[in-house]
mmCIF file of C-alpha atoms in Angstrom:
data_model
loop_
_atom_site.group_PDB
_atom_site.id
_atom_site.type_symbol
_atom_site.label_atom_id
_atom_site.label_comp_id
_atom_site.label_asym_id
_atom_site.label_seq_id
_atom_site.Cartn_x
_atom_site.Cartn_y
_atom_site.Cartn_z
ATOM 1 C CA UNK A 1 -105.725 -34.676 23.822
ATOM 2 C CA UNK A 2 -105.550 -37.562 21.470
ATOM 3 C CA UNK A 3 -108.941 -38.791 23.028
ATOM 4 C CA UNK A 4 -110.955 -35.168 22.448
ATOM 5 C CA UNK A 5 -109.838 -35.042 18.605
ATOM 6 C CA UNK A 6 -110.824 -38.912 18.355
ATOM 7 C CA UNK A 7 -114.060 -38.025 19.731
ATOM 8 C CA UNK A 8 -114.677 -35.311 17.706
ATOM 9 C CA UNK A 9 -113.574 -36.469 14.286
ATOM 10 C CA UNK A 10 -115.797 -39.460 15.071
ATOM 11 C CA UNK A 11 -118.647 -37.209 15.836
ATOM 12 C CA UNK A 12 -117.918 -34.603 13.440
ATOM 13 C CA UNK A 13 -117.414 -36.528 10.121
ATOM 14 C CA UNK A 14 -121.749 -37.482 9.674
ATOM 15 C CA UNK A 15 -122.350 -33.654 10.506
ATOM 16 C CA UNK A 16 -120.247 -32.544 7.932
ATOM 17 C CA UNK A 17 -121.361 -34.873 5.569
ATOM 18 C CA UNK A 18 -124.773 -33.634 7.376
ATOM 19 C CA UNK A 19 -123.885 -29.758 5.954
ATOM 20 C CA UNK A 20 -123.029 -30.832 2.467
ATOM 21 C CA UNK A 21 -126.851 -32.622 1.559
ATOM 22 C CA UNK A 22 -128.117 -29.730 1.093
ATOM 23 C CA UNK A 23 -126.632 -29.358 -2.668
ATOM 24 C CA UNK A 24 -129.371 -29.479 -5.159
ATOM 25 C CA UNK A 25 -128.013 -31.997 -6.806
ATOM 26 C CA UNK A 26 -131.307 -34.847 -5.897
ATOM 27 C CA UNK A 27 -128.180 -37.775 -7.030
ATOM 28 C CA UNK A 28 -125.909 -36.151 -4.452
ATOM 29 C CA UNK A 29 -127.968 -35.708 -1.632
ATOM 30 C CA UNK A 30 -129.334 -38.900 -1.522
ATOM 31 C CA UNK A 31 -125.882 -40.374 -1.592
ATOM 32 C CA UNK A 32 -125.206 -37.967 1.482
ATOM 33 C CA UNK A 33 -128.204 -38.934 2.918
ATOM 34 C CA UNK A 34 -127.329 -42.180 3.015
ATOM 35 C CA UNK A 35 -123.578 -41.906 4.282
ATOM 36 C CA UNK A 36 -124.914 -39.682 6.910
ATOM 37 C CA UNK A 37 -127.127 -42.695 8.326
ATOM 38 C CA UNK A 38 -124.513 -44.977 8.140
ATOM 39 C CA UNK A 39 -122.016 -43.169 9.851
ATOM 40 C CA UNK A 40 -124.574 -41.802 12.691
ATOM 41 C CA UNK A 41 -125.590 -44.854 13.333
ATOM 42 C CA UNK A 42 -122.517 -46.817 13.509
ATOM 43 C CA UNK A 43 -121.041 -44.270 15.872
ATOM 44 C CA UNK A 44 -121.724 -46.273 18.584
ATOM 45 C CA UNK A 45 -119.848 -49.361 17.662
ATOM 46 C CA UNK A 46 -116.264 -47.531 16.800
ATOM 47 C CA UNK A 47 -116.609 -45.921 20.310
ATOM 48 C CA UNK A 48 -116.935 -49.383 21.695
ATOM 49 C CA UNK A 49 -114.276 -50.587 19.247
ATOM 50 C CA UNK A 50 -111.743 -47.737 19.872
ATOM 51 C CA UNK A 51 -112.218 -47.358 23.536
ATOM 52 C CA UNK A 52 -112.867 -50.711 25.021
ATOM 53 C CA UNK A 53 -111.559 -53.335 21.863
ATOM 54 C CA UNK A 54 -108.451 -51.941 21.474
ATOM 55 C CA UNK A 55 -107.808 -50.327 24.828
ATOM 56 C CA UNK A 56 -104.760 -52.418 26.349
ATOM 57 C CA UNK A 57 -105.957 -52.588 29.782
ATOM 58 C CA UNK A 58 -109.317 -53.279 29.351
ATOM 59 C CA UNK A 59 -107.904 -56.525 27.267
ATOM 60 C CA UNK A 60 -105.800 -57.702 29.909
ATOM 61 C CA UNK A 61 -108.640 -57.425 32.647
ATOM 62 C CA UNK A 62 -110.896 -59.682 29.993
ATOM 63 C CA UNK A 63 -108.049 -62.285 29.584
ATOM 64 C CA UNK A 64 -107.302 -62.551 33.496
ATOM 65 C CA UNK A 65 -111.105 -62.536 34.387
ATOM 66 C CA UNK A 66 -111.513 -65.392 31.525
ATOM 67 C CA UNK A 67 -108.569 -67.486 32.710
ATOM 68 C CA UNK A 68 -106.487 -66.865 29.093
ATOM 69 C CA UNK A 69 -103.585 -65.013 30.584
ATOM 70 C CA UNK A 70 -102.444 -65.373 34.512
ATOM 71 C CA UNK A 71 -102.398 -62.316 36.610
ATOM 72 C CA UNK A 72 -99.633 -59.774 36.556
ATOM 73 C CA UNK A 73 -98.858 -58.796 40.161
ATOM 74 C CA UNK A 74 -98.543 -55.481 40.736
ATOM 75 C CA UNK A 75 -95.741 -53.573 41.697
ATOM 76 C CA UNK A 76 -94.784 -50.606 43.906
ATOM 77 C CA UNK A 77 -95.865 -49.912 47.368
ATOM 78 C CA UNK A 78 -98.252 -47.496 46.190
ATOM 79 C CA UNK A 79 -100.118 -49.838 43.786
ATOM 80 C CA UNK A 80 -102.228 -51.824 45.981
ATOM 81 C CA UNK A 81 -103.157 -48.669 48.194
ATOM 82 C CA UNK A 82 -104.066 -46.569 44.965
ATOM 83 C CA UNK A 83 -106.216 -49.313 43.573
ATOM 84 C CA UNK A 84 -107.583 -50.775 46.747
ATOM 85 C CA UNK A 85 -110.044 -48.276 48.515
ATOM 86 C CA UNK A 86 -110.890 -50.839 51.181
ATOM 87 C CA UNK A 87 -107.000 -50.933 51.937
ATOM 88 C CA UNK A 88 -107.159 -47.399 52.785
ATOM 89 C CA UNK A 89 -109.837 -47.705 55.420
ATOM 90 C CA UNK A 90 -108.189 -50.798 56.919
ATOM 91 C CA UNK A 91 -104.820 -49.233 57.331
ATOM 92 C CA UNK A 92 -106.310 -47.115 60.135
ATOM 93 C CA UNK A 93 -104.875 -47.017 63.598
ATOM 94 C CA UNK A 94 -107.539 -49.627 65.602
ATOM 95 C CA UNK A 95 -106.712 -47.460 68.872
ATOM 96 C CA UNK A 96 -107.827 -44.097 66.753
ATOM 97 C CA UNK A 97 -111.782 -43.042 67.128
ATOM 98 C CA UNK A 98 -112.903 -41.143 63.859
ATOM 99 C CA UNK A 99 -116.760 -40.932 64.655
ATOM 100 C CA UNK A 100 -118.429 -38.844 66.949
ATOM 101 C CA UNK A 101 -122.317 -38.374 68.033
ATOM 102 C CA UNK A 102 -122.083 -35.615 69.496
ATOM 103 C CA UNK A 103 -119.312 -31.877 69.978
ATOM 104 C CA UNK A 104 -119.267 -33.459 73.297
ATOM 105 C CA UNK A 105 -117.510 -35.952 71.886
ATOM 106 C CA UNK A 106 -114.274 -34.651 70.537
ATOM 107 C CA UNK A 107 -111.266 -35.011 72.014
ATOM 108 C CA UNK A 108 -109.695 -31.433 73.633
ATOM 109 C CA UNK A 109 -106.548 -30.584 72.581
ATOM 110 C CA UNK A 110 -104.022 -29.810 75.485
ATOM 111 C CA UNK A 111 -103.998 -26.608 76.758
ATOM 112 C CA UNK A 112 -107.766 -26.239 75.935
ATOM 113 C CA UNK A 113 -110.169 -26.031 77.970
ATOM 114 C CA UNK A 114 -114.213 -26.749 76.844
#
C-alpha cells in the first residue's frame, strides 16, 4: 500500500501540474510548463532512487557481490529451499520416476487394472 501511493504521487504530481497550464496567465504557464518537464522527465531517476538506492536489500546484495560487507548466512530451514529453486528439484527421491513418454507408462495403482 505504501508502494501504490508512492507510485502514484510520483506519477501524479507533473499531471497535475499538467492540468493547471492551462491558466491564461502566458507568465504562469510557462512556469508550469517548465516544472512539468522537469518533473516528467526526472521520474525515472526517483523510481531508481526510491526503489533500488534506498531499498535495504538490494544494498546488501551490492555490498556482498562487491566484497564491502561479508555474507549473512541465512537462517531457518525454509530459507535455502524458498530461495533455492534448484534445491527443490534436487531434493527428489532418486528411486522416484516423474517423466513419462507415453499413458503406457504410468504406474497402476493397486487394485487397478489397465
Amino acid at each position: 500500500m505504501k508502494a501504490a501511493v508512492g507510485v502514484m504521487v510520483l506519477l501524479g504530481t507533473g499531471w497535475v501540474l499538467g492540468v493547471f497550464m492551462n491558466i491564461p496567465a502566458p507568465g504562469l504557464q510557462i512556469t508550469l510548463q517548465y516544472l512539468f518537464i522537469v518533473i516528467n522527465a526526472s521520474q525515472g531517476m526517483f523510481v531508481f532512487v526510491f526503489y533500488v538506492v534506498l531499498n535495504d536489500a538490494v544494498k546488501n546484495f551490492w555490498m556482498e557481490k562487491l566484497g564491502l560487507k561479508a555474507a549473512v548466512p541465512k537462517s531457518g530451514a525454509g530459507a535455502s529451499s524458498a530461495t533455492n529453486v534448484y534445491a527443490n528439484a534436487s531434493a527428489s527421491k532418486p528411486d522416484t520416476e516423474h517423466t513419462y513418454s507415453s499413458a503406457a507408462e504410468f504406474p497402476a495403482k493397486k487394485g487397478q487394472q489397465c
